[in-house]
Coordinates of C-alpha atoms in Angstrom, one line a residue:
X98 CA 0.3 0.9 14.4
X99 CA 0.2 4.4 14.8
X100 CA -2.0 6.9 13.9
X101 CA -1.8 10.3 12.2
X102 CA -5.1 12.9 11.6
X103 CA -6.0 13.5 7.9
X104 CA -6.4 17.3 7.5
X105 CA -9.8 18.9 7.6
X106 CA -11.3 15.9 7.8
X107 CA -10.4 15.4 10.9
X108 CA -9.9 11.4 10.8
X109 CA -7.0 9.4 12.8
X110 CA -5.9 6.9 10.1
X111 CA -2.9 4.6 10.3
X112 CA 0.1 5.9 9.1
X113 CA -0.1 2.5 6.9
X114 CA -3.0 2.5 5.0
X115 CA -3.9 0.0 1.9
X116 CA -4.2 1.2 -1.7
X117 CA -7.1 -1.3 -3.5
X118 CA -5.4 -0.5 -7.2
X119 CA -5.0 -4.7 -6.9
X120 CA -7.1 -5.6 -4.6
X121 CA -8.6 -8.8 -5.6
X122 CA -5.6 -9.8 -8.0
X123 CA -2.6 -8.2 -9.5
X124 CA -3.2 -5.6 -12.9
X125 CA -4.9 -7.4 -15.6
X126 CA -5.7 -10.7 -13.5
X127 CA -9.3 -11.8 -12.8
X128 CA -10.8 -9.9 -9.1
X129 CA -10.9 -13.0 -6.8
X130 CA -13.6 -11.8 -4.0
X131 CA -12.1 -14.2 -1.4
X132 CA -8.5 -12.5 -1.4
X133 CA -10.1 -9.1 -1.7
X134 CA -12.2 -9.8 1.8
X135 CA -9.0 -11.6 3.2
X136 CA -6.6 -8.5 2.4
X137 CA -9.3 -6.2 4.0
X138 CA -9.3 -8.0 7.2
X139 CA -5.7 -9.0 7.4
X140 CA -5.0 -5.1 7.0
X141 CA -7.5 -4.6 9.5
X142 CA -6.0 -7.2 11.7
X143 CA -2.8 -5.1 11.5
X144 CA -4.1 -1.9 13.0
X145 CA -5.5 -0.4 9.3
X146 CA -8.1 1.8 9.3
X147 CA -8.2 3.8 6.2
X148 CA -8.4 2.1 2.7
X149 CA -7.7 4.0 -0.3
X150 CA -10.3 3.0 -3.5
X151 CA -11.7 4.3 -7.1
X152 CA -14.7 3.6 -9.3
X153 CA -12.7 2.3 -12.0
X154 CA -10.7 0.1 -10.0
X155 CA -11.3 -3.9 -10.8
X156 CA -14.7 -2.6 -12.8
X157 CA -16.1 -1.3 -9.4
X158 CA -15.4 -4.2 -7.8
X159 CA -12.9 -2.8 -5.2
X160 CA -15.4 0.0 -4.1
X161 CA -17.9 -3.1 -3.4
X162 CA -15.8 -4.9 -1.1
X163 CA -14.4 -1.8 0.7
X164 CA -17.7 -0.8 0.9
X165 CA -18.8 -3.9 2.7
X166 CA -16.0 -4.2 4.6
X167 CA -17.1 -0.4 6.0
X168 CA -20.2 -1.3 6.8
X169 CA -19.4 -4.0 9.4
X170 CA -16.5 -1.9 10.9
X171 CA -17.7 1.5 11.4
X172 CA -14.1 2.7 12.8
X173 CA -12.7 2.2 9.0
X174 CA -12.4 5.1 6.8
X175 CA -12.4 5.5 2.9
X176 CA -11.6 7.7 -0.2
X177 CA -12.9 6.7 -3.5
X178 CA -11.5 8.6 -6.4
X179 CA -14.0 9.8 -9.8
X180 CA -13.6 10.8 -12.9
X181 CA -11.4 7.9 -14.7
X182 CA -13.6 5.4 -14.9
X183 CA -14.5 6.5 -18.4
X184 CA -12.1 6.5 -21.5
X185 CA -10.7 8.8 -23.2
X186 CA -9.8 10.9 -19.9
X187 CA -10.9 14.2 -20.9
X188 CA -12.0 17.5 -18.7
X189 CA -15.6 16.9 -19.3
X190 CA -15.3 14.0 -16.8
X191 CA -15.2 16.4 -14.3
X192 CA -18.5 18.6 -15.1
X193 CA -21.0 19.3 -12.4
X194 CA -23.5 16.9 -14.1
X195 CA -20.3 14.2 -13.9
X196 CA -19.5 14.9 -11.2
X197 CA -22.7 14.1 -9.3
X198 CA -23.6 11.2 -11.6
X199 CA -20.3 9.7 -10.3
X200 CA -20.7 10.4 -6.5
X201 CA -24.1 8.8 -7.1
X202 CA -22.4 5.6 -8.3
X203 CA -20.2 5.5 -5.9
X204 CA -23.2 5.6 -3.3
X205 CA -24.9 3.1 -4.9
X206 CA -21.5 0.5 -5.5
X207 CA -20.4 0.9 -2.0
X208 CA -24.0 0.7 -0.5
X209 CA -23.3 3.7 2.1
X210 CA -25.1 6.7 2.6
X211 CA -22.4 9.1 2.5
X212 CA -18.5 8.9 0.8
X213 CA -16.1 9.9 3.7
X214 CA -13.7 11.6 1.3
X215 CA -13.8 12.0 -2.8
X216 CA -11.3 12.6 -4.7
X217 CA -11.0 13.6 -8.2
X218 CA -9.1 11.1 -10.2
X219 CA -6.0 12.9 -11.7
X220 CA -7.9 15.3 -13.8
X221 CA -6.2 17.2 -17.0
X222 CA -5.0 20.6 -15.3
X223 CA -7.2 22.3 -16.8
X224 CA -9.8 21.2 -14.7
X225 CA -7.9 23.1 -11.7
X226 CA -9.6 26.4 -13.9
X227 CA -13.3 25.3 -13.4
X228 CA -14.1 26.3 -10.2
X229 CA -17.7 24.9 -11.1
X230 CA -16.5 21.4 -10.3
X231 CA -15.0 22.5 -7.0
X232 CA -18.0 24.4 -6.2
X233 CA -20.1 21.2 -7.0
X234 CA -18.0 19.5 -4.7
X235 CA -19.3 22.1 -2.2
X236 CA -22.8 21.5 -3.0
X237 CA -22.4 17.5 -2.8
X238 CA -20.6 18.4 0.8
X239 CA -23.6 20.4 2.0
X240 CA -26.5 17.8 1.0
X241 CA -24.3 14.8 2.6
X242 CA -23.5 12.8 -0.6
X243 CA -19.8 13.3 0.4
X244 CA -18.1 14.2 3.7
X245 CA -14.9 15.6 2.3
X246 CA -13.2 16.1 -0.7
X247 CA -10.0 16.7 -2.5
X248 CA -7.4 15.6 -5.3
X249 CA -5.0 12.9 -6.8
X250 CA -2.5 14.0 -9.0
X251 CA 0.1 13.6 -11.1
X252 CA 1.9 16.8 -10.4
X253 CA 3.2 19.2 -7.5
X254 CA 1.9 22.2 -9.3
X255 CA -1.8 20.5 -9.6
X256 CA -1.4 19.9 -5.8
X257 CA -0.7 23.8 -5.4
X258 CA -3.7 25.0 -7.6
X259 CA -6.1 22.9 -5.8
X260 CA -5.0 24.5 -2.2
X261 CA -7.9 27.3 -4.2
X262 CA -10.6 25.6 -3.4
X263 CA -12.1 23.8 0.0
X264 CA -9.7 20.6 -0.2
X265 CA -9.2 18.1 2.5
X266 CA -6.5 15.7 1.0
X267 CA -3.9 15.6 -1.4
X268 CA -3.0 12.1 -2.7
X269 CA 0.4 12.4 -4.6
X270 CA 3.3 10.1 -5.7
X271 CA 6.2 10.5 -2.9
X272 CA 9.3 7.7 -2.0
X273 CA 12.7 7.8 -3.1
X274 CA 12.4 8.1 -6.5
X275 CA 10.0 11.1 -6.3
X276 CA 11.1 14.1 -3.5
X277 CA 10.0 16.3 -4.9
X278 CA 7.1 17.0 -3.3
X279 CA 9.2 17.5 0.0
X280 CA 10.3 20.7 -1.3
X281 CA 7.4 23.4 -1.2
X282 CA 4.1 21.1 -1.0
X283 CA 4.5 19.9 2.0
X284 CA 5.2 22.8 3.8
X285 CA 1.9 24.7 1.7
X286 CA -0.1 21.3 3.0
X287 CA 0.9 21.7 6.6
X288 CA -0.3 25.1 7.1
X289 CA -3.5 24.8 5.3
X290 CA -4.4 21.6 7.0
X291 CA -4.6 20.0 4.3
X292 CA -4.0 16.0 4.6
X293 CA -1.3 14.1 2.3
X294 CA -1.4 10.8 1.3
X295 CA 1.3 9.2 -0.1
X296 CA 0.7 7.2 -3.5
X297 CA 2.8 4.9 -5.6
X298 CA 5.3 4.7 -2.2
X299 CA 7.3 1.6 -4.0
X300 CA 7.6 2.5 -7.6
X301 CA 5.5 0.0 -9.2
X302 CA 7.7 -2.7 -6.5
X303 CA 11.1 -0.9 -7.7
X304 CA 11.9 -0.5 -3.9
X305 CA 11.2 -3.5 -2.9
X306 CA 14.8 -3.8 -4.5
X307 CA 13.8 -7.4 -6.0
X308 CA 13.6 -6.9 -9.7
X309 CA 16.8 -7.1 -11.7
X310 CA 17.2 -6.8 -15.7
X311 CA 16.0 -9.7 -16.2
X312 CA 12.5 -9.7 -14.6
X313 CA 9.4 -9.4 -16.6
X314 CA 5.7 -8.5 -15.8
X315 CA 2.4 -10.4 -17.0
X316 CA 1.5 -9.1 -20.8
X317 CA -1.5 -6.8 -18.7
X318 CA 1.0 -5.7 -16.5
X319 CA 0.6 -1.8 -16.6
X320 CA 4.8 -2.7 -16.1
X321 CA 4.9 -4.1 -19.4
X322 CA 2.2 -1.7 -21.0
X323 CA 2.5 1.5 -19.7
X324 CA 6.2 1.2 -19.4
X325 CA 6.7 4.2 -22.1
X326 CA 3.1 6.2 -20.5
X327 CA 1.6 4.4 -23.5
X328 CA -1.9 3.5 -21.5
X329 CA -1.7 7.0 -18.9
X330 CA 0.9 9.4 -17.6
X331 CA 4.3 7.6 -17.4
X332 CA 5.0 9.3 -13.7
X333 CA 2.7 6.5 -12.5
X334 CA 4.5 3.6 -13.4
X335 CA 8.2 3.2 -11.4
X336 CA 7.2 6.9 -10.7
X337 CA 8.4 7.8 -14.5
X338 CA 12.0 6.6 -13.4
X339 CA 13.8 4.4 -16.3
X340 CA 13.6 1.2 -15.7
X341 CA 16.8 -0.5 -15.1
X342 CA 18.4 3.4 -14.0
X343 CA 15.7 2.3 -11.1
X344 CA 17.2 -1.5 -10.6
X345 CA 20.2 0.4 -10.2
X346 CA 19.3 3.1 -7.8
X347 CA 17.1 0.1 -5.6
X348 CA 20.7 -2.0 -5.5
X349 CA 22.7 1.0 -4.6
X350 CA 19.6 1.9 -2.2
X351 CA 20.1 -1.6 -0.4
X352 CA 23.6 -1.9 -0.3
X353 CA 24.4 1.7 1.1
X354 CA 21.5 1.3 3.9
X355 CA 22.7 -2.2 5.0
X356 CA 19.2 -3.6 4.1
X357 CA 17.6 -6.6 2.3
X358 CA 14.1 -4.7 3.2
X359 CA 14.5 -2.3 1.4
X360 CA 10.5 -2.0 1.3
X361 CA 9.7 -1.9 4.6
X362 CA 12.5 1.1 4.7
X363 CA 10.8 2.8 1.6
X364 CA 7.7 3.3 3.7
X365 CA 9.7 4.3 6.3
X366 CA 11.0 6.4 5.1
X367 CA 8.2 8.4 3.5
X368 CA 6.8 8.3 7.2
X369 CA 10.0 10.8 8.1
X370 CA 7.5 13.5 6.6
X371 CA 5.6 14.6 9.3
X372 CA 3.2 16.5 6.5
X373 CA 2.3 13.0 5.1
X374 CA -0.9 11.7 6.5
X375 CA -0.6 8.0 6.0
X376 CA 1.5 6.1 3.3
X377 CA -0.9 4.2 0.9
X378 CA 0.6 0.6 -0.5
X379 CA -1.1 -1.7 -2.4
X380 CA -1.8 -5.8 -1.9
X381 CA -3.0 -8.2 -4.0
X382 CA -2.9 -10.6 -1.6
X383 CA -2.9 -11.0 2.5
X384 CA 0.6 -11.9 3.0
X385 CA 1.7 -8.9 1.4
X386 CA 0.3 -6.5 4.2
X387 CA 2.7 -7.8 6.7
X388 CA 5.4 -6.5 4.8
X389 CA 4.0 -3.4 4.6
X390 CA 3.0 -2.4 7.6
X391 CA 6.3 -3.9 9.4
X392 CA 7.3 0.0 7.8
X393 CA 5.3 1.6 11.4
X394 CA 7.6 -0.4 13.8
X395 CA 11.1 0.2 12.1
X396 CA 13.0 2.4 13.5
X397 CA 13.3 6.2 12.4
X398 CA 15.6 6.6 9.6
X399 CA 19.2 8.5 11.0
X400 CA 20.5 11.6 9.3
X401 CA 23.0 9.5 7.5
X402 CA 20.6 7.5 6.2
X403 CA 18.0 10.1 4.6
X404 CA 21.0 11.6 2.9
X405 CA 22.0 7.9 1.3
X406 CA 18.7 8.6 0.0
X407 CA 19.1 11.8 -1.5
X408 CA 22.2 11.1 -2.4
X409 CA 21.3 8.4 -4.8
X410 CA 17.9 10.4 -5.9
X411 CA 20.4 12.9 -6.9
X412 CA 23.0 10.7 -8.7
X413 CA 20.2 8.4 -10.6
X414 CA 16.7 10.1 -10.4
X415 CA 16.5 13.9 -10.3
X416 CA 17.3 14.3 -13.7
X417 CA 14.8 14.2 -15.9
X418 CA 11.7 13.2 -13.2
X419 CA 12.1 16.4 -10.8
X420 CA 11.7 18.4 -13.9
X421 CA 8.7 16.7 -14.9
X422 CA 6.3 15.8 -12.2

């Protein structure tokens, strides 16, 4: 494994993280707390030191086992992510008083003194305009509720407005389907220090290049519910891409970089982008993190091969999701 510093915060993380969004069980499965523990320690096992949670994840269950897990392994690091946990998403989620009830949670659910970096749960953009709740971050910084703290968004230009205020982190949707990001953000991120971690890195499992027409996702699949953006914004599942236009792209993906990994070469690949921080997949399961993190030891992708990638991105993708997110 190898190890890349998060911005301001100043913490060496693995360049392969784990994202907790199914930690405990796949979407809309029952949290089992025996393959949440043994996913946190067979990450750990594989050089991971940096787990990515939320308060509404599993009902707060995935902030209590990361939160144990921290406790007994003082070289791990976390972000927890506030302000979804209660529906309808609205801007008032993210009001000073929120705010700090949230953090407060957080402190409590995970059982630590202080969070090592917050993030703001993909807040309406309008929330990028009250500077109170960025300044309340400040506050929360200074009494040592929270070490750090920054965003997770949906779009490029939310990532951009947030560079106002004293961010550490960006977390944002980048892989093959969504380059977006590459094109000005990532230059903006570098020279303000400010950390990037890459979300979403497999499309919902479309580059794992193992679905085909025909497969089909358990009925509280956010695949099967959100497939439209029914349930939240449709850039988070496949990365807004159309379905089978993405079974498509995955195939061509595969056969044009010689590949039935096409995965572990996703993450790779993301890990070209020397602004990105750490790549964040998710597991549901222990075996699962082996495939990720066989992404740190793969060779770097050649010239040929990032422009297979834009290539298709251009031919299948760019058009409509560039335009959108």
């Amino acid at each position: 494994m190898k190890f890349r510093t998060l911005g301001k915060t100043g913490f060496s993380i693995s360049e392969v993280s784990l994202g907790t969004w199914q930690l405990g069980g796949k979407w809309g499965t029952p949290f089992n707390q025996q393959d949440a523990d043994d996913t946190l320690q067979a990450a750990y096992d594989h050089g991971v030191n940096f787990f990515d949670t939320a308060d509404g994840y599993q009902g707060g269950k995935s902030e209590q086992a990361v939160g144990r897990f921290v406790k007994t392994h003082p070289d791990v690091h976390f972000t927890t992510k506030i302000g979804r946990k209660e529906e309808p998403l609205t801007s008032d989620h993210f009001s000073p008083d929120n705010l700090t009830r949230y953090v407060d949670d957080s402190l409590t659910n995970m059982g630590v003194d202080s969070l090592d970096l917050v993030l703001l749960h993909c807040p309406p953009m309008s929330v990028y305009y009250m500077p109170d709740t960025f300044f309340t971050l400040d506050e929360l910084k200074k009494e040592g509720k929270i070490k750090n703290y920054g965003v997770s968004v949906e779009r490029v230009e939310e990532a951009i407005k947030a560079m106002s205020y004293d961010i550490s982190a960006v977390e944002i949707i980048f892989n093959m389907f969504r380059l977006r990001p590459a094109d000005l953000f990532f230059d903006l991120a570098k020279k303000n220090n400010i950390g990037v971690l890459a979300r979403v890195p497999l499309a919902s499992g479309l580059l794992t290049g193992k679905f085909t027409a025909d497969t089909r996702f358990a009925p509280e699949d956010h695949r099967t519910t959100n497939r439209n953006g029914q349930l939240f914004d449709k850039g988070e599942t496949f990365s807004g891409v159309d379905y089978l236009t993405g079974v498509k792209a995955a195939n061509e993906l595969k056969q044009r970089l010689g590949t039935d990994n096409l995965a572990a070469t996703a993450l790779r690949f993301i890990l070209m982008y020397d602004a990105v921080s750490a790549v964040i997949p998710g597991a549901s399961n222990p075996t699962q993190i082996d495939r990720n993190t066989t992404a740190a030891d793969l060779p770097a992708l050649t010239t040929e091969q990032m422009q297979i990638v834009k290539d298709v991105y251009d031919k299948y993708i760019k058009n409509p999701v560039a335009y959108l997110w």
